[in-house]
PDB file of C-alpha atoms in Angstrom:
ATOM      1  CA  UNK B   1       0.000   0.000   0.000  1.00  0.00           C
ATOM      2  CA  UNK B   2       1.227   3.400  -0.607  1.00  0.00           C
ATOM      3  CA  UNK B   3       2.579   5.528   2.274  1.00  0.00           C
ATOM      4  CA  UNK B   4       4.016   9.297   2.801  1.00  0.00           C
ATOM      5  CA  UNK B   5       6.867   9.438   4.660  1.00  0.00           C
ATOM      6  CA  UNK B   6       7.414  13.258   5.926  1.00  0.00           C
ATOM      7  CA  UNK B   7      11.249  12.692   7.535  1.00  0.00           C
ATOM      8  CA  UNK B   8      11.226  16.339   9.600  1.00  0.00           C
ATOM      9  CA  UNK B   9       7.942  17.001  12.040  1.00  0.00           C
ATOM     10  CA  UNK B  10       9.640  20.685  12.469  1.00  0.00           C
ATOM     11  CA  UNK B  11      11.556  22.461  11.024  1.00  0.00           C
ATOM     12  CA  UNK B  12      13.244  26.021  12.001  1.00  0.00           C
ATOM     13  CA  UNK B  13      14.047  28.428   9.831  1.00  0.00           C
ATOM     14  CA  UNK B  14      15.123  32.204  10.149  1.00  0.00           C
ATOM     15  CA  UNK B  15      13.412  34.740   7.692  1.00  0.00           C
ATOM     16  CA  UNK B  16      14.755  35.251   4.297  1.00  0.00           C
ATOM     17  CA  UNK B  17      16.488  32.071   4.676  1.00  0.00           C
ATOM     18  CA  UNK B  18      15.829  29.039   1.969  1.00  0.00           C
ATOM     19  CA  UNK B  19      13.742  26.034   3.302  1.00  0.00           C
ATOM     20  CA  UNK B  20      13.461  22.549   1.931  1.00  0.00           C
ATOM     21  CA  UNK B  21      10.452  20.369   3.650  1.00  0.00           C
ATOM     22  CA  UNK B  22      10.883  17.356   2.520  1.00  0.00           C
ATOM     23  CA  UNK B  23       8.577  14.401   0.817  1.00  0.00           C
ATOM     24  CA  UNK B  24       9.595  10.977  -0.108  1.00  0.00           C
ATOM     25  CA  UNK B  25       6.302   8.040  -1.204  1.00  0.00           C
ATOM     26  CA  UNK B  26       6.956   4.366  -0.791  1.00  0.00           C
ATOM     27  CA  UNK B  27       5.437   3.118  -4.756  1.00  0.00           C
ATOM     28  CA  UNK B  28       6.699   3.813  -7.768  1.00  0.00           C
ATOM     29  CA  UNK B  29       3.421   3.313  -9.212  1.00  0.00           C
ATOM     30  CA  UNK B  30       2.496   6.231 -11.581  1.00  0.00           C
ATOM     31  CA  UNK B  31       0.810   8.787  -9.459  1.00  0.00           C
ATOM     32  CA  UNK B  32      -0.182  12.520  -8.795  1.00  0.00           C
ATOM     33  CA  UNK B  33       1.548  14.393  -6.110  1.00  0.00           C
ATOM     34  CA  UNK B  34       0.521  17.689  -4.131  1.00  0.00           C
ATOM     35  CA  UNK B  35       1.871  19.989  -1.157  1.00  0.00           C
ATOM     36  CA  UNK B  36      -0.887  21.410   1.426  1.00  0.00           C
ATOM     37  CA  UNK B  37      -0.674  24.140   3.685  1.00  0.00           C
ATOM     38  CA  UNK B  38      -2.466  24.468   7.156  1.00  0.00           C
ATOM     39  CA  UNK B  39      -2.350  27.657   8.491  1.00  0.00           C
ATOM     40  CA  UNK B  40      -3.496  27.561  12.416  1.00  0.00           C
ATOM     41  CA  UNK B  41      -7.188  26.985  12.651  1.00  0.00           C
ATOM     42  CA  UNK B  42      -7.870  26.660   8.981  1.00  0.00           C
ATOM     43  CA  UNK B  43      -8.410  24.567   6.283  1.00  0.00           C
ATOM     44  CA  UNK B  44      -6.050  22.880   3.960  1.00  0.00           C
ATOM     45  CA  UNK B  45      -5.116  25.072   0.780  1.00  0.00           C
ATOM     46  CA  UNK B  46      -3.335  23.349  -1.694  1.00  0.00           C
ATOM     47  CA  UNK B  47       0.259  25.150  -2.709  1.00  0.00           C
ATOM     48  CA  UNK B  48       1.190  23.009  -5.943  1.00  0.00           C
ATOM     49  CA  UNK B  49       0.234  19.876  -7.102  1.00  0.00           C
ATOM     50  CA  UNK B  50       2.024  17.842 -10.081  1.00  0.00           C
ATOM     51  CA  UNK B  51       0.098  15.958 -12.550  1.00  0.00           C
ATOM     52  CA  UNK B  52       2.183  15.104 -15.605  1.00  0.00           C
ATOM     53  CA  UNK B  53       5.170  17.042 -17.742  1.00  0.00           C
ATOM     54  CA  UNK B  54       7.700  18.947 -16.495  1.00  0.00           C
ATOM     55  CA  UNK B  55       9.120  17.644 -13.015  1.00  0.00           C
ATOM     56  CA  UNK B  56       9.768  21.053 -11.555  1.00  0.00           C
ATOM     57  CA  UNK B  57       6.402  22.692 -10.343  1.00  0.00           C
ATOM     58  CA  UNK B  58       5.467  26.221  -9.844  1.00  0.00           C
ATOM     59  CA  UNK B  59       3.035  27.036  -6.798  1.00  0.00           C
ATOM     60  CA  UNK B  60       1.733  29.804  -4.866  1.00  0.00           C
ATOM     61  CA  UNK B  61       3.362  32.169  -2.462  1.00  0.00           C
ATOM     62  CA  UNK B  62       6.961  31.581  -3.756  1.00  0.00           C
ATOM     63  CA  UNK B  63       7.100  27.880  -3.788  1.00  0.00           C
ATOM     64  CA  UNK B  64       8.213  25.235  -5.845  1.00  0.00           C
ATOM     65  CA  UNK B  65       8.696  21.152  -5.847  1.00  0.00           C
ATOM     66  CA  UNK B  66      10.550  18.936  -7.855  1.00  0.00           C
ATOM     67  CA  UNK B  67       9.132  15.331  -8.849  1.00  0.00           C
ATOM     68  CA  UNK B  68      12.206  12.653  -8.736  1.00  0.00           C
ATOM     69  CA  UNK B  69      10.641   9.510  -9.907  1.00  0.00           C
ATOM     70  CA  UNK B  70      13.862   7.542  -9.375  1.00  0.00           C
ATOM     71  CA  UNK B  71      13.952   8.492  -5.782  1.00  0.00           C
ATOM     72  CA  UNK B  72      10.358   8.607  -5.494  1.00  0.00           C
ATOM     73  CA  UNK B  73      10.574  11.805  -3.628  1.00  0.00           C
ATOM     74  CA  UNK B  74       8.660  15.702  -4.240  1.00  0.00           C
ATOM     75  CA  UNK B  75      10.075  18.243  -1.722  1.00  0.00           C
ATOM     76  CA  UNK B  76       9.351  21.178  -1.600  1.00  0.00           C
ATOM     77  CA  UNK B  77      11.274  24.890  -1.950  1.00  0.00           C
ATOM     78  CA  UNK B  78      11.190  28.196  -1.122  1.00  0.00           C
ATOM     79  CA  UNK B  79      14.456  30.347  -1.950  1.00  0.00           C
ATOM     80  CA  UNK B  80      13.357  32.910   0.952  1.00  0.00           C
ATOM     81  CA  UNK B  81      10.777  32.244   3.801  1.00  0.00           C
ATOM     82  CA  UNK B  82       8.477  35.064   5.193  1.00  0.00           C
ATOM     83  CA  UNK B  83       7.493  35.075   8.901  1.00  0.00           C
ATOM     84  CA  UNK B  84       3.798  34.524   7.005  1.00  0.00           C
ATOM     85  CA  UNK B  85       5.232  30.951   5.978  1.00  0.00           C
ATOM     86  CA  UNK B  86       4.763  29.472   9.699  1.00  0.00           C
ATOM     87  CA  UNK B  87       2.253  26.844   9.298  1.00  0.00           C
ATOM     88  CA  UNK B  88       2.043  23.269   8.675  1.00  0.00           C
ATOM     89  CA  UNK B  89       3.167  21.447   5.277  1.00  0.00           C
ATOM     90  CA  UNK B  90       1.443  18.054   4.083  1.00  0.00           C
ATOM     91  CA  UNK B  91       2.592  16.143   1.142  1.00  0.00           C
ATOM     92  CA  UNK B  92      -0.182  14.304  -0.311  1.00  0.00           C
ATOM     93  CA  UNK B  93       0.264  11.199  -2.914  1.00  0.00           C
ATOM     94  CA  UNK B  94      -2.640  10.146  -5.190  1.00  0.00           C
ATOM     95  CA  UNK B  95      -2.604   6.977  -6.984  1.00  0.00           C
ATOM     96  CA  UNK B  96      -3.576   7.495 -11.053  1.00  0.00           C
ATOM     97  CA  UNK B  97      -5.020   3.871 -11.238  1.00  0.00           C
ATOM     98  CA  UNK B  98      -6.701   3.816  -8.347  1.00  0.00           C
ATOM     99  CA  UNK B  99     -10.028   5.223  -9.731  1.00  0.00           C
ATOM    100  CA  UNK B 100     -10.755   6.999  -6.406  1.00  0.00           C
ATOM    101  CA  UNK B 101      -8.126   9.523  -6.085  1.00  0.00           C
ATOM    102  CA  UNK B 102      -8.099   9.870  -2.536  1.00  0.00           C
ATOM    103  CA  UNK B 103      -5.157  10.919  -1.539  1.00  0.00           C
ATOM    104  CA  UNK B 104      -2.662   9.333   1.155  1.00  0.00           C
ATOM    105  CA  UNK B 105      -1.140  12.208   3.168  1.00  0.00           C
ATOM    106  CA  UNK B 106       2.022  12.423   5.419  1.00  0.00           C
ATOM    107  CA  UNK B 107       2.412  13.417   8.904  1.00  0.00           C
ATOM    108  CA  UNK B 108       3.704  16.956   8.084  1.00  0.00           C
ATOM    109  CA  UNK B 109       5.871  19.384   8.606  1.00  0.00           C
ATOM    110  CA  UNK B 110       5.966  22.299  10.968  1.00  0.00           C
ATOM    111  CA  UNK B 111       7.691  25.403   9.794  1.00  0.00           C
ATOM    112  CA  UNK B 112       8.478  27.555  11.964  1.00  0.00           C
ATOM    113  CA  UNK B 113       9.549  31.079  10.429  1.00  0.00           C
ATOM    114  CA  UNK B 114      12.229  32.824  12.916  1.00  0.00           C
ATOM    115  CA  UNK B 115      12.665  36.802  13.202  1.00  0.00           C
TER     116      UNK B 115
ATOM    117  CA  UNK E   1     -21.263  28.486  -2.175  1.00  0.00           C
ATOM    118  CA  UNK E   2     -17.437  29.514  -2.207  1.00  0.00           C
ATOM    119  CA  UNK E   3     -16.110  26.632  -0.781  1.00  0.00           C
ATOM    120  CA  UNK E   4     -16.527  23.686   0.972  1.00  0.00           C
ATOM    121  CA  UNK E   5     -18.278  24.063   4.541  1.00  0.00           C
ATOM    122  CA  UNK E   6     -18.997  22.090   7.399  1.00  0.00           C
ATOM    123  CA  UNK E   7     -21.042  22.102  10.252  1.00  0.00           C
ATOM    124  CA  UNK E   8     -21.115  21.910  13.365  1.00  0.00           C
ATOM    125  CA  UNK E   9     -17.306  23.303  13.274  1.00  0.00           C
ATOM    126  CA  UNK E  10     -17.413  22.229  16.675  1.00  0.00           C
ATOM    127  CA  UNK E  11     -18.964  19.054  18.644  1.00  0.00           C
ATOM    128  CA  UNK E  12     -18.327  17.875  22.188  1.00  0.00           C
ATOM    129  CA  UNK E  13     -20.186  14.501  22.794  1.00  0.00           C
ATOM    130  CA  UNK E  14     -20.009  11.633  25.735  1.00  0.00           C
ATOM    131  CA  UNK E  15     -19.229   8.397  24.960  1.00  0.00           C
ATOM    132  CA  UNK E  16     -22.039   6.477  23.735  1.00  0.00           C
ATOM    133  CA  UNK E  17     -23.776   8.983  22.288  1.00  0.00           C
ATOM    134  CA  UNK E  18     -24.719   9.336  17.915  1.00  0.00           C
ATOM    135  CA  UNK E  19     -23.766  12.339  16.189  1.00  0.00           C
ATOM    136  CA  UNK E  20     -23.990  14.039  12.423  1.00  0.00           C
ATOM    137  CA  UNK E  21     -21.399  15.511  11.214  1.00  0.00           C
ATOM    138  CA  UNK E  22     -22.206  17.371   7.872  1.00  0.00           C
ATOM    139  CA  UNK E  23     -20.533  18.450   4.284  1.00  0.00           C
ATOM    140  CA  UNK E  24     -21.491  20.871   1.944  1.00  0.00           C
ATOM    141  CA  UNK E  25     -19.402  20.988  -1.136  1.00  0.00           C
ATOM    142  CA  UNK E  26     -18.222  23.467  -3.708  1.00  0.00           C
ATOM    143  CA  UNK E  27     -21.571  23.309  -6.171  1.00  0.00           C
ATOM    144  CA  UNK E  28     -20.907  20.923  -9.139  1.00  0.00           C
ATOM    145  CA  UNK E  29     -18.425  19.036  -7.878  1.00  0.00           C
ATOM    146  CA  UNK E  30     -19.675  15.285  -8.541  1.00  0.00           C
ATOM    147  CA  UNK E  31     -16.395  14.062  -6.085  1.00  0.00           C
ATOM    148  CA  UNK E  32     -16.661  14.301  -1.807  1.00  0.00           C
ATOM    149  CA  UNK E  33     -14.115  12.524   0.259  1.00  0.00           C
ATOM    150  CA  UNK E  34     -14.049  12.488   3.981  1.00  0.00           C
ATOM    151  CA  UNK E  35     -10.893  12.254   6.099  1.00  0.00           C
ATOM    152  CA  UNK E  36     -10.225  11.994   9.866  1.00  0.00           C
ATOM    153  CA  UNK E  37      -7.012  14.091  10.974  1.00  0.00           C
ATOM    154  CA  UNK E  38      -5.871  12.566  14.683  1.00  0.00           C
ATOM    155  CA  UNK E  39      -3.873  14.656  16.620  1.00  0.00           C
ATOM    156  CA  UNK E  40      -0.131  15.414  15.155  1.00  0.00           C
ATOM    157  CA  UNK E  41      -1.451  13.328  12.477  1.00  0.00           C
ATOM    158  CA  UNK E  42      -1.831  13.790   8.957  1.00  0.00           C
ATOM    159  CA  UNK E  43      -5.418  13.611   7.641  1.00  0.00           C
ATOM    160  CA  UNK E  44      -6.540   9.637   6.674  1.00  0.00           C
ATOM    161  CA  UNK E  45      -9.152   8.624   4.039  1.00  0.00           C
ATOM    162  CA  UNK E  46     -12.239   7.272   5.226  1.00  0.00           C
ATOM    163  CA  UNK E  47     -14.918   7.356   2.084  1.00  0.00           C
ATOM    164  CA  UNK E  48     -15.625   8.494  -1.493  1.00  0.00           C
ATOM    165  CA  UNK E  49     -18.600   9.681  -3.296  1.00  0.00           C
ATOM    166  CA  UNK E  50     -18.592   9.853  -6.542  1.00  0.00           C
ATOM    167  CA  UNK E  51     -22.137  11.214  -7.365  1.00  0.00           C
ATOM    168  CA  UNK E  52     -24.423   9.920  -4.712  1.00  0.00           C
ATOM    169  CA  UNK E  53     -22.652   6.287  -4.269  1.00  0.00           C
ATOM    170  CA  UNK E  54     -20.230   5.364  -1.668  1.00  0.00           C
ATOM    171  CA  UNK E  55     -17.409   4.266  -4.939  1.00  0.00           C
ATOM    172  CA  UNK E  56     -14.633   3.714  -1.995  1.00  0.00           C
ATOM    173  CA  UNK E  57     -15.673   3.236   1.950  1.00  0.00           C
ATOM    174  CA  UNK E  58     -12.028   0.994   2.428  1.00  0.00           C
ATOM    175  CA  UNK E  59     -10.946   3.940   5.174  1.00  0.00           C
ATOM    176  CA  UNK E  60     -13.870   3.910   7.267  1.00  0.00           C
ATOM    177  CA  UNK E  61     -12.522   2.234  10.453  1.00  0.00           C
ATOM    178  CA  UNK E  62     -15.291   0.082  11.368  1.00  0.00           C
ATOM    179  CA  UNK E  63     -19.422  -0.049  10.987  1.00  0.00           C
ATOM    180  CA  UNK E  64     -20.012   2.346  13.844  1.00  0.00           C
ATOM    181  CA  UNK E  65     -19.049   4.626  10.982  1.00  0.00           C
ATOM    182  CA  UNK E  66     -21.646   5.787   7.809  1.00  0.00           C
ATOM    183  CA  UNK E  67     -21.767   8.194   5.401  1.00  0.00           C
ATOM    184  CA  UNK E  68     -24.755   9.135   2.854  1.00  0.00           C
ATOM    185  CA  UNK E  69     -25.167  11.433   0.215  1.00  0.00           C
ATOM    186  CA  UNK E  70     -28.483  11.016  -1.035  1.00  0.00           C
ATOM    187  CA  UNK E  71     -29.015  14.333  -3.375  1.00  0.00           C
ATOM    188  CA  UNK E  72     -25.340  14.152  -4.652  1.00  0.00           C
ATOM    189  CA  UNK E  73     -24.048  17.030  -2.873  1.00  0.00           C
ATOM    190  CA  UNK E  74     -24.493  17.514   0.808  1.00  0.00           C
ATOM    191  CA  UNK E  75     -23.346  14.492   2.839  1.00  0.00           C
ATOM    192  CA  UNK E  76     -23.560  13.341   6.164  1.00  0.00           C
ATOM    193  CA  UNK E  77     -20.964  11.485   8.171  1.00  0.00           C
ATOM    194  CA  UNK E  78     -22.612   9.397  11.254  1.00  0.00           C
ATOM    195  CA  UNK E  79     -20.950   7.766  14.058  1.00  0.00           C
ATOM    196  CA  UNK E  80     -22.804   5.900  16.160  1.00  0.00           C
ATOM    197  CA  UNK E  81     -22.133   4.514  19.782  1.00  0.00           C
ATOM    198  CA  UNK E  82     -18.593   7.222  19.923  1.00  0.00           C
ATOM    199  CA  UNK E  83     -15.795   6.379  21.257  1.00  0.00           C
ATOM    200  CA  UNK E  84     -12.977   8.407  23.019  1.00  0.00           C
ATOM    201  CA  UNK E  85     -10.427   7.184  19.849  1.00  0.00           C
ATOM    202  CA  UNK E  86     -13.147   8.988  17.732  1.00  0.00           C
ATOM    203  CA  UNK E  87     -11.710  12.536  19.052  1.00  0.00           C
ATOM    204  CA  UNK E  88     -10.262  13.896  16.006  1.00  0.00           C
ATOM    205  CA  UNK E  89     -10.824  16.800  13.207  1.00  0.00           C
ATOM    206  CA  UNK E  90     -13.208  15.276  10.165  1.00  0.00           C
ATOM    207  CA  UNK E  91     -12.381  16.968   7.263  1.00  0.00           C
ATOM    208  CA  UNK E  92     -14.667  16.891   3.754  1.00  0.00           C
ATOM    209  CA  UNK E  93     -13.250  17.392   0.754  1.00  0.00           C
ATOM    210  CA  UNK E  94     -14.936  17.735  -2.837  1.00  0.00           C
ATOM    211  CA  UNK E  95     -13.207  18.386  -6.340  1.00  0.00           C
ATOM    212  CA  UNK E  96     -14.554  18.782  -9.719  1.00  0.00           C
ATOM    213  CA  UNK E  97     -13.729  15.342 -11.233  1.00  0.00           C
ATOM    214  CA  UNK E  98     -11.705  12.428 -10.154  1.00  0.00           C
ATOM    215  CA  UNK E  99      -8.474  12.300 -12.615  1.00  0.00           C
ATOM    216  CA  UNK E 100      -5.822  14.102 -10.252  1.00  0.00           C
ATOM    217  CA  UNK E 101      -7.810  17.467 -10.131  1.00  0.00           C
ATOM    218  CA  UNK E 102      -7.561  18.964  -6.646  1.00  0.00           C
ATOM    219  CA  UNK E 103      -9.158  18.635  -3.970  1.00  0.00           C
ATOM    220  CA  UNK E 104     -10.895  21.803  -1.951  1.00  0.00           C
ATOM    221  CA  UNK E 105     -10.620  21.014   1.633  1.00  0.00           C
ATOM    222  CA  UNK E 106     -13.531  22.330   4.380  1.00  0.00           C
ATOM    223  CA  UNK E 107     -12.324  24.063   7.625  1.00  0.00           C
ATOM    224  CA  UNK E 108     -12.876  20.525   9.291  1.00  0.00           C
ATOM    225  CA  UNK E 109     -15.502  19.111  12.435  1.00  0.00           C
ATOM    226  CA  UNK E 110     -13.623  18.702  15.479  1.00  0.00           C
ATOM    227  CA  UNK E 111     -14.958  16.397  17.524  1.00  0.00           C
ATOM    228  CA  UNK E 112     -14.722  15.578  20.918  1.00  0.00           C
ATOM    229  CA  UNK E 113     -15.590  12.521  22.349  1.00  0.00           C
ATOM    230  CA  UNK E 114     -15.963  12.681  26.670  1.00  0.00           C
TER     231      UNK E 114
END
């Protein structure tokens, strides 16, 4: 079965700094991959999602992921955090043959933006 | 509506006791999913609509759990006999299509089990 491994539950950062959250799913079966963001008491908004074509994808706010299908992995970028940034980070793997398209999320990722 | 709401955003129950938890999704979209987030926990799949049929109940955790979506939009999640495990935030979820298009994510139930 396909899992979500999220390596880092927090991570620290100072502002203006670059951040890498990591994202690494267990099958190799074709799939769609997406980054969440949960601000405190909110819902999850989704940040970037990859679908098919070119492995480096574009999202909101500043950030970016890269698909690595030989290390099964899609972490996620941001060349220069913003206190804003704090929140929590969920990488999210959907199965293409599965014919449900639920996804199977990881534990997350706390960022915490320093001053 | 704009997005995806749910109601009550809050429920405190004792053990024992049924409750309703309910979805209304982004108008049109044919796809609702439901997911429990524990805790520190990501969010976990517990059951797919597509239209007004259950296409994928796999993640609900046992048959104190149902869900029903009778019109093909609003649905309603019911627990009976709750537990104290059941504590969590129940998120819906709807998207246009199935086929990798996103999902739009509520603001979530939490409930709380005495």
């Amino acid at each position: 079965a396909q899992s979500v491994t999220q390596l880092d539950s927090q991570v620290p950062v100072f502002e203006e700094a670059p951040v890498e959250l990591r994202c690494n799913y267990s099958s190799s079966v074709s799939v769609y991959l997406f980054w969440y963001v949960q601000y405190p008491n909110q819902g999850l908004q989704l940040l970037l999602k990859y679908l098919s074509g070119s492995t480096l994808v574009k999202g909101i706010n500043g950030f970016e992921a890269e698909f690595n299908k030989s290390q099964t992995s899609f972490h996620l970028r941001k060349p220069s955090v913003h206190i804003s940034d704090t929140a929590e980070y969920f990488c999210a793997v959907s199965d293409r043959d599965s014919g449900t398209y639920k996804y199977i999320f990881g534990t997350g990722t706390r960022l915490k933006v320093l001053a | 509506g704009a997005g995806v709401s749910q109601t009550p955003s809050n429920k405190v129950t004792e053990k024992g006791k049924y409750v309703e938890l309910r979805c209304d999704p982004i108008s049109g979209h044919t796809a609702l999913y439901w997911y429990r987030q524990s805790l520190g926990q990501g969010p976990e799949f517990l059951i797919y609509f597509q239209g007004t049929g259950a296409a994928d109940d796999s993640g609900l955790p046992n048959d104190r759990f149902f869900a029903v979506r009778p019109e093909g939009s609003v649905s309603t999640l019911k627990i009976q006999r709750t537990e104290r495990g059941d504590s969590a935030v129940y998120l819906c979820a709807s998207s246009l299509t199935t086929g990798g298009h996103e999902q739009f994510f509520g603001p979530g139930t939490r409930l709380t089990v005495l």
